[in-house]
Coordinates of C-alpha atoms in Angstrom, one line a residue:
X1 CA -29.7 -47.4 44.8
X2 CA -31.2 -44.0 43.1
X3 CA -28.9 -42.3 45.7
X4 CA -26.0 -44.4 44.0
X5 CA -27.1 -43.9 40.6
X6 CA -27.4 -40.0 40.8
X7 CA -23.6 -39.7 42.4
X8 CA -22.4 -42.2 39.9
X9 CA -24.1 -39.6 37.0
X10 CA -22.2 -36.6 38.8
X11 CA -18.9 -38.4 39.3
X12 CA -19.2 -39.0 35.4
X13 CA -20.1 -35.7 34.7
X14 CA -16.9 -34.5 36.8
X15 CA -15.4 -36.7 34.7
X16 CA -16.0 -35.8 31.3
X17 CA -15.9 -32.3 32.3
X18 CA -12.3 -32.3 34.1
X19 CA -10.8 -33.7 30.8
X20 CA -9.5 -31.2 28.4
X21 CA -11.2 -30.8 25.2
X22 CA -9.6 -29.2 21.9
X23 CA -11.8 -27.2 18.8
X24 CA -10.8 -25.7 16.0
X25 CA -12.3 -22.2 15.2
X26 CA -11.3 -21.4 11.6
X27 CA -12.3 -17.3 11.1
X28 CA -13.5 -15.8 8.1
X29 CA -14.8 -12.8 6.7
X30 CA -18.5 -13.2 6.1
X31 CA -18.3 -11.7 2.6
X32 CA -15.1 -13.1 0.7
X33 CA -15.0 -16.1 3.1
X34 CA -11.2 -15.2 3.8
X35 CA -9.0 -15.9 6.9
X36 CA -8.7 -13.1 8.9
X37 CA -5.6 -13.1 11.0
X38 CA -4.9 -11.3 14.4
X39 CA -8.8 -12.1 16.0
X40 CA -8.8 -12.6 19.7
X41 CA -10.4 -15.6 21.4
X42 CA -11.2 -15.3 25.0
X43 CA -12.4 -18.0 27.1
X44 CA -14.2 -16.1 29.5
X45 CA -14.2 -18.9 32.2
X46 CA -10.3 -19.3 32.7
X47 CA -9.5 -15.7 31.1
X48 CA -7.4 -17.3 28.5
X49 CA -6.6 -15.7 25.2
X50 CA -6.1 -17.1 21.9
X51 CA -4.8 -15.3 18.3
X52 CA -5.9 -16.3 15.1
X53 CA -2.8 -17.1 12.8
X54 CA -2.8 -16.3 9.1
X55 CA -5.2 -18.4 8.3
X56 CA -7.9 -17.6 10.5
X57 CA -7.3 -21.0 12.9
X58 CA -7.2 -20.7 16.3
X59 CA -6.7 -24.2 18.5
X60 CA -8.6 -23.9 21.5
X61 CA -7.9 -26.2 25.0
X62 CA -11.1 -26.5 27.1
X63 CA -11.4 -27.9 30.5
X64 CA -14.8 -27.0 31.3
X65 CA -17.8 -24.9 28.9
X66 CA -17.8 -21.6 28.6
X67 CA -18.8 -18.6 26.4
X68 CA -15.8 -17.6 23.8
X69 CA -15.8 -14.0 23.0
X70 CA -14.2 -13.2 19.4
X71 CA -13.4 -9.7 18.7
X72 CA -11.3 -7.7 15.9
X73 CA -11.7 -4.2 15.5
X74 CA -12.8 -4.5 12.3
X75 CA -15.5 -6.5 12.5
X76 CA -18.4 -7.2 14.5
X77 CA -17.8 -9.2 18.0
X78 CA -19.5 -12.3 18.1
X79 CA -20.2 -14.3 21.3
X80 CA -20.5 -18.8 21.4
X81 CA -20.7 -21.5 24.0
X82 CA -17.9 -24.0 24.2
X83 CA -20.9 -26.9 23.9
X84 CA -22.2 -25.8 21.0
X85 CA -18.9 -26.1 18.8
X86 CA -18.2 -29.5 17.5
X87 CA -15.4 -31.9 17.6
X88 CA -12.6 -31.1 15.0
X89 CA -13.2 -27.7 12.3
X90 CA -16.0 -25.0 13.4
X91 CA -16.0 -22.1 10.8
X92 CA -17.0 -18.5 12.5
X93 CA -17.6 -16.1 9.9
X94 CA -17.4 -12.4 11.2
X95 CA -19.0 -9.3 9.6
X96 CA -17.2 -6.0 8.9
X97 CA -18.3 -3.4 10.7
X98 CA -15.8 -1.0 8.4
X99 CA -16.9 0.3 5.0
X100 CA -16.7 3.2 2.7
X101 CA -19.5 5.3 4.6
X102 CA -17.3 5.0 7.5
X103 CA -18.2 8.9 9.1
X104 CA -14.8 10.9 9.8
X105 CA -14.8 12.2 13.8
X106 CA -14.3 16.0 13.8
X107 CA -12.3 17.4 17.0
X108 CA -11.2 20.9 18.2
X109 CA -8.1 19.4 19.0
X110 CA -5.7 18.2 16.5
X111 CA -5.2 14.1 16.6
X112 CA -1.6 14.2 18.0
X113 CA -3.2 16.2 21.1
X114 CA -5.7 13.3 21.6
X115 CA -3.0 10.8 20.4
X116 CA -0.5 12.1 23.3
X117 CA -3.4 12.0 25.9
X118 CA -4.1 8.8 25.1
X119 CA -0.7 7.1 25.5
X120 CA -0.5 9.2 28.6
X121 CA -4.0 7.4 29.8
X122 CA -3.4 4.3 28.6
X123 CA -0.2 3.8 30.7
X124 CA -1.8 5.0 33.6
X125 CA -4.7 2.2 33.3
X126 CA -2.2 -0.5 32.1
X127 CA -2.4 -3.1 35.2
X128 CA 0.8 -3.1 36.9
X129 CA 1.9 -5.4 39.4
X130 CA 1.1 -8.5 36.7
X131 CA 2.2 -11.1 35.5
X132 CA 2.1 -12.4 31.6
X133 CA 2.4 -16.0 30.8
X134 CA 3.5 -15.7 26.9
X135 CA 4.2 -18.1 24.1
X136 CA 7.3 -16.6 22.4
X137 CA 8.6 -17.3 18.6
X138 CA 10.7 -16.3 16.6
X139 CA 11.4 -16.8 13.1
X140 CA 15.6 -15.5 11.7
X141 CA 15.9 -15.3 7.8
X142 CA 19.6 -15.0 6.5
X143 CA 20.1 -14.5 2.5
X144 CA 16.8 -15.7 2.2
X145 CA 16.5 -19.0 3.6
X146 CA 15.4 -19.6 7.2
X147 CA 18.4 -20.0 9.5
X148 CA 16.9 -20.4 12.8
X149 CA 14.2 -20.7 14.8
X150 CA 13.1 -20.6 18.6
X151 CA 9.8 -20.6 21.5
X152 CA 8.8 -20.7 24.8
X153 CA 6.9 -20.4 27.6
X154 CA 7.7 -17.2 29.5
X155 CA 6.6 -15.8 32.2
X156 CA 7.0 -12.1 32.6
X157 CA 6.3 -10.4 36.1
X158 CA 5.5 -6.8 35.9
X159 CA 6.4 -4.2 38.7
X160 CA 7.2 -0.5 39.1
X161 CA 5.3 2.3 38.0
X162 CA 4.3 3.6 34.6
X163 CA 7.2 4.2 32.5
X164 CA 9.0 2.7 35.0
X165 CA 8.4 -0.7 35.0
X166 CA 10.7 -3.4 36.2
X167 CA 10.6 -6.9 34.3
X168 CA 11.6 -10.4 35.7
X169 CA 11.4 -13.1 33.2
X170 CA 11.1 -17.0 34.2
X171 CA 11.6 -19.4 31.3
X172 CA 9.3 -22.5 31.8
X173 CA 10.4 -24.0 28.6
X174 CA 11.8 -23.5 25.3
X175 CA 13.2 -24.7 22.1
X176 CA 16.0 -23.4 19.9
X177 CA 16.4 -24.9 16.4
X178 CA 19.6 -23.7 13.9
X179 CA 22.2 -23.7 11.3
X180 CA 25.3 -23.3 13.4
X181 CA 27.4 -23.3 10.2
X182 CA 29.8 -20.5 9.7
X183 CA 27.5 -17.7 10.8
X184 CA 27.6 -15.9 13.6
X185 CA 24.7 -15.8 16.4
X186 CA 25.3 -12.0 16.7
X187 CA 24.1 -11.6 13.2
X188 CA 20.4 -13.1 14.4
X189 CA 19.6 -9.7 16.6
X190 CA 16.6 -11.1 18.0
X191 CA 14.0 -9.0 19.6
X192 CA 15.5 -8.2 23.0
X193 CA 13.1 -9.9 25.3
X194 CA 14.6 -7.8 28.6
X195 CA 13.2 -4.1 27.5
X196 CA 10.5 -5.4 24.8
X197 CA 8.1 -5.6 27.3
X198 CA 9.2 -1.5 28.3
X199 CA 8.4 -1.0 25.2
X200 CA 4.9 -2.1 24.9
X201 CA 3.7 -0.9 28.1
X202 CA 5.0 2.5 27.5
X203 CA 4.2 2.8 23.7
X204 CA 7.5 3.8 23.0
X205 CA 6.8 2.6 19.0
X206 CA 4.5 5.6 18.5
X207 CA 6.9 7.9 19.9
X208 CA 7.6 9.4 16.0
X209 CA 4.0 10.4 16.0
X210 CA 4.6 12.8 18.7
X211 CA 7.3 14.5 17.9
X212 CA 7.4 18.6 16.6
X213 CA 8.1 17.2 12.8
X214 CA 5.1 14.9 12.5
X215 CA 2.7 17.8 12.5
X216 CA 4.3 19.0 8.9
X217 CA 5.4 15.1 7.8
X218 CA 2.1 13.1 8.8
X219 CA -2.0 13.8 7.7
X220 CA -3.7 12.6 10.9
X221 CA -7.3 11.3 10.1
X222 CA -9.6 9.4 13.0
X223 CA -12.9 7.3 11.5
X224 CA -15.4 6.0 13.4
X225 CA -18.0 2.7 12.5
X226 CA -21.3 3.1 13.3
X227 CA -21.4 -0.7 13.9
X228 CA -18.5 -0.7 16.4
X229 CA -19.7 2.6 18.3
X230 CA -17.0 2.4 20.7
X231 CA -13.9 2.3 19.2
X232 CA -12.3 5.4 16.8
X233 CA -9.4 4.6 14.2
X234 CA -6.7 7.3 14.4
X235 CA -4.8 6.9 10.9
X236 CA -0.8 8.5 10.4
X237 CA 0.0 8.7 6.7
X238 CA 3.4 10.6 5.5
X239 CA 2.3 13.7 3.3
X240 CA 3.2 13.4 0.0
X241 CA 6.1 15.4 -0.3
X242 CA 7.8 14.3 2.9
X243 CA 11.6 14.1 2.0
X244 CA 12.2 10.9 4.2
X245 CA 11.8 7.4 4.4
X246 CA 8.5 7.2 7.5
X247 CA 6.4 4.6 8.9
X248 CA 2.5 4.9 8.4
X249 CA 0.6 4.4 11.5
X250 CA -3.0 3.0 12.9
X251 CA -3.9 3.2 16.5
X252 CA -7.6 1.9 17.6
X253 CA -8.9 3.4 20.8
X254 CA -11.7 2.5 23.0
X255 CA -13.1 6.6 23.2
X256 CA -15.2 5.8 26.2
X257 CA -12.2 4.5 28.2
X258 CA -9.8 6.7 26.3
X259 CA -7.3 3.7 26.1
X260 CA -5.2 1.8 23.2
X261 CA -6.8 -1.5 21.8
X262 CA -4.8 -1.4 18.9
X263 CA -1.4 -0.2 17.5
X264 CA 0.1 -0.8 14.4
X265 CA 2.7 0.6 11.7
X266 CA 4.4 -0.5 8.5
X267 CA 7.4 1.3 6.3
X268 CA 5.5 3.2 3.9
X269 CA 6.3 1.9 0.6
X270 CA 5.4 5.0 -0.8
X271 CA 8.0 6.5 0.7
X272 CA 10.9 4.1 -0.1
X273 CA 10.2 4.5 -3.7
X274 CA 10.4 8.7 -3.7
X275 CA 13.8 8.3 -1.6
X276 CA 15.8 5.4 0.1
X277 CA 16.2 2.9 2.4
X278 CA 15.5 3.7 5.9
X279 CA 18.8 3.5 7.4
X280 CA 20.2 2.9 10.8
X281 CA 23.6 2.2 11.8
X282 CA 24.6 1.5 8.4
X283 CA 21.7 -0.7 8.3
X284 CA 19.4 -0.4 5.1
X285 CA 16.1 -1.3 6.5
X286 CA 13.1 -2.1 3.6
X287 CA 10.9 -3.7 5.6
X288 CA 9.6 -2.7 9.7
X289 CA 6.5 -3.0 11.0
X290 CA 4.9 -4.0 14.4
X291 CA 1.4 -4.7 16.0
X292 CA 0.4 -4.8 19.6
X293 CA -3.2 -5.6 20.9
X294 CA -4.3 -5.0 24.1
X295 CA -7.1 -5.9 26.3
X296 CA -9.8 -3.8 28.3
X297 CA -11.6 -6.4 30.5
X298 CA -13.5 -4.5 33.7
X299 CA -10.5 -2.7 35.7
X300 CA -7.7 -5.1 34.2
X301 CA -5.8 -3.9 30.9
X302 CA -2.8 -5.6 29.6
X303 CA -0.9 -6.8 26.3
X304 CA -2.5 -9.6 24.2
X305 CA -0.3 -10.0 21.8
X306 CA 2.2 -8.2 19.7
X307 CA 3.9 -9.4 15.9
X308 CA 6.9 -7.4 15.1
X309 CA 9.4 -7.9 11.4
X310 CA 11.7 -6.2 10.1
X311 CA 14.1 -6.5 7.3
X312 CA 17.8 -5.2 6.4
X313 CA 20.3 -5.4 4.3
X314 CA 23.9 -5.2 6.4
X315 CA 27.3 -4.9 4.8
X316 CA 30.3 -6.5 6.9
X317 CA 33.7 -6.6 5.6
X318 CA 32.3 -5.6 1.8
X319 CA 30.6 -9.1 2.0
X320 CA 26.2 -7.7 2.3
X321 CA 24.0 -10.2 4.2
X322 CA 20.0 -9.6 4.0
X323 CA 18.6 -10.6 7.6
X324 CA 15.1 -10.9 8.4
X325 CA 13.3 -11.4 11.8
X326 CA 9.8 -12.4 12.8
X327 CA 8.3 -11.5 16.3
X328 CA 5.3 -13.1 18.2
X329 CA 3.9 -12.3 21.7
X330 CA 1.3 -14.3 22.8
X331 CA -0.4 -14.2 26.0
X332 CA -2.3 -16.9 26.9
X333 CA -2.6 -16.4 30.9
X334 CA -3.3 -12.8 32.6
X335 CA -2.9 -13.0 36.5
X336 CA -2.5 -10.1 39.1
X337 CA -0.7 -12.5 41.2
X338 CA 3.3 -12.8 41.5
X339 CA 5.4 -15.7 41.4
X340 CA 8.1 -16.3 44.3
X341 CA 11.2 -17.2 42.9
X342 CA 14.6 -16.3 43.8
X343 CA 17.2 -14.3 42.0
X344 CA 18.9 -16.7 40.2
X345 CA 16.1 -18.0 38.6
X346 CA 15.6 -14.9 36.9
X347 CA 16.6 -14.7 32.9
X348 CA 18.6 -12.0 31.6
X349 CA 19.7 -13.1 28.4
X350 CA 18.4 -11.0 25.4
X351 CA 16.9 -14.1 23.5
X352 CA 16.2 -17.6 23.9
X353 CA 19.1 -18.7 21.5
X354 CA 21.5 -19.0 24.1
X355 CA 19.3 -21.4 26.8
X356 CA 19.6 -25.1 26.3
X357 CA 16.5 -26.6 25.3
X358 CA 14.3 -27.9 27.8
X359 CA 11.2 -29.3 26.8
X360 CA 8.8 -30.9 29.1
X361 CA 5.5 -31.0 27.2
X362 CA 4.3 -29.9 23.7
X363 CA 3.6 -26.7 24.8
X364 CA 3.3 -24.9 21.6
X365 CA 0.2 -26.8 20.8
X366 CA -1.7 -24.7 23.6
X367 CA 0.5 -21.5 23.4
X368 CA -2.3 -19.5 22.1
X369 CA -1.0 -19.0 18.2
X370 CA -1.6 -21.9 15.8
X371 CA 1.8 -22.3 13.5
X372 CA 0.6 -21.9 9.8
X373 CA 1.4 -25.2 7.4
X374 CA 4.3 -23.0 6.1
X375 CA 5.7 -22.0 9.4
X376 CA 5.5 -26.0 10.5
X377 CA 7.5 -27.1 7.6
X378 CA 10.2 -24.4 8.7
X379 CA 10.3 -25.1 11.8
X380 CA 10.2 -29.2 11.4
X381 CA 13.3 -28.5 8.1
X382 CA 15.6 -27.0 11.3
X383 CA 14.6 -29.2 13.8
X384 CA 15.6 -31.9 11.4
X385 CA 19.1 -30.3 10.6

């Protein structure tokens, strides 16, 4: 009987452990008790990762306990257990680690040296073959009201070498939700999802920071935290004077590793308003910007997530349409292990728009990016249309 009694307590233990469990982290600053978007959540057990949305929630899917590692540049990391969160809403506030008395790094070589030397690094140590299992969404804006909207589950199988990588995608699933009206689909000019990943891998969006021109158009400043030892914040801002509409950049580097954690720019204001819109292809661009976080876990390194936006005014015919597109990466699976699959199975459309919906499970419920109450009600508006 006690023989009975003690498997019995196991096989209930397997049980209640096998079954997947969801909590709610909701994120906030530890001084203004605000959300802070774009922290990671790591499960360190499975190796999945997680992104806090705008408003700090993340929705985690547990199978079995484990520690949860949250990290965001700016603030201090903070490590839990799995067991000791509660069913439904746990609040995690973070501490900055960045202030005013932040100490500026001095270096004999100028910033867009180290900059350059760290791309070059950074690709090097980038984990290639791999593959990426990513939630993808996409938000399109026309005229100011949203038009359409799509997801999925991708996976994305890395080969090649640096800055030559080759990428296979395999859609698992996805959704597509739209006004078919009188609008054209060629006006959406979603991200391209064949060379996006090219793009990450190589760093091709800091490009202008290397360039000749940027040594005369950009003040370069790197910070470091005494809290958060490890990690240096290299800052581009467009001088002053600069007689051209730039970007203003922030890259956040692991110094020890030499490597990219962090890379992010926006359209500087600033710069609109003492000259134009940014324009490209007729194109009068007012709003760009992009951020891509990456991972450093033992000898693996690879994308986390990225967010890109950008908006443009474009004139067709005398008639001008304002078109807006929002970008999200997520990846919630890391894996140095290939799929088999055969050629046809491969996806070479740009975007999802085109690919029949096929929807198996709710999979956007684990993807790895909560949707915010706004983005829900858009997205539930076009489904319903």
């Amino acid at each position: 009987m006690k023989r009975i009694f003690v498997f019995l307590i196991f096989l209930i233990s397997c049980v209640v452990y096998s079954q997947t469990t969801e909590k709610t982290l909701l994120i906030r600053d530890a001084n203004t008790n605000l959300p802070i978007e774009d922290v990671v959540v790591f499960i360190a057990k499975t190796k999945q990762s997680f992104v806090s949305n705008k408003e700090g929630e993340v929705l985690l899917s547990l199978k079995s306990p484990s520690t949860i590692q949250i990290t965001h540049f700016a603030y201090q990391s903070e490590t839990v257990r799995s067991i000791s969160l509660k069913e439904g809403k746990n609040t995690i506030l973070l501490k900055p680690n960045i202030n005013d008395l932040d100490d500026i790094v001095i270096t004999k070589q100028h910033p867009q040296k180290i900059l350059k030397s760290l791309i070059e690094n950074s690709i090097k140590k980038l984990t290639i073959p791999a593959r990426l299992k990513v939630y993808s969404r996409e938000f399109f804006k026309l005229n100011g009201s949203y038009s359409y909207f799509n997801d999925g589950l991708i996976n994305f199988q890395l080969t090649g070498q640096p800055k030559k990588i080759k990428t296979d995608i395999l859609v698992e699933q996805n959704r597509f939700y739209g006004l078919m009206g009188d609008e054209n689909l060629e006006d959406v000019l979603g991200y391209n999802l064949n060379n996006i990943m090219g793009n990450y891998y190589e760093f091709k969006y800091l490009n202008p920071l290397l360039e000749k021109s940027a040594l005369k158009d950009y003040d370069f400043l790197i910070k470091s935290s005494a809290k958060n030892s490890q990690n240096y914040i290299m800052t581009a801002k467009p001088v002053d004077d600069v007689k051209d509409v730039l970007d203003e950049f922030t890259i956040v580097y692991d110094y020890k590793h030499k490597v990219i954690i962090e890379a992010s720019s926006n359209l500087s204001q600033a710069t609109i308003l003492r000259n134009d819109f940014k324009t490209f292809n007729g194109k009068k661009t007012y709003k760009s910007n992009f951020k891509t976080i990456y991972k450093l876990l033992d000898n693996d390194y690879y994308l986390i997530s990225s967010k890109e936006e950008i908006g443009f005014e474009k004139t067709n015919k005398g008639k001008v349409k304002d078109i807006q597109v929002t970008n999200y990466l997520i990846t919630s699976n890391f894996s140095k292990k290939g799929y088999t699959f055969k050629a046809e199975d491969i996806y070479k459309d740009k975007t999802l728009y085109n690919k029949k919906n096929n929807i198996l499970s709710n999979y956007w419920e684990v993807s790895g990016l909560v949707s915010t109450d706004e983005e829900e009600k858009i997205i539930l508006s076009l489904q319903d249309k």
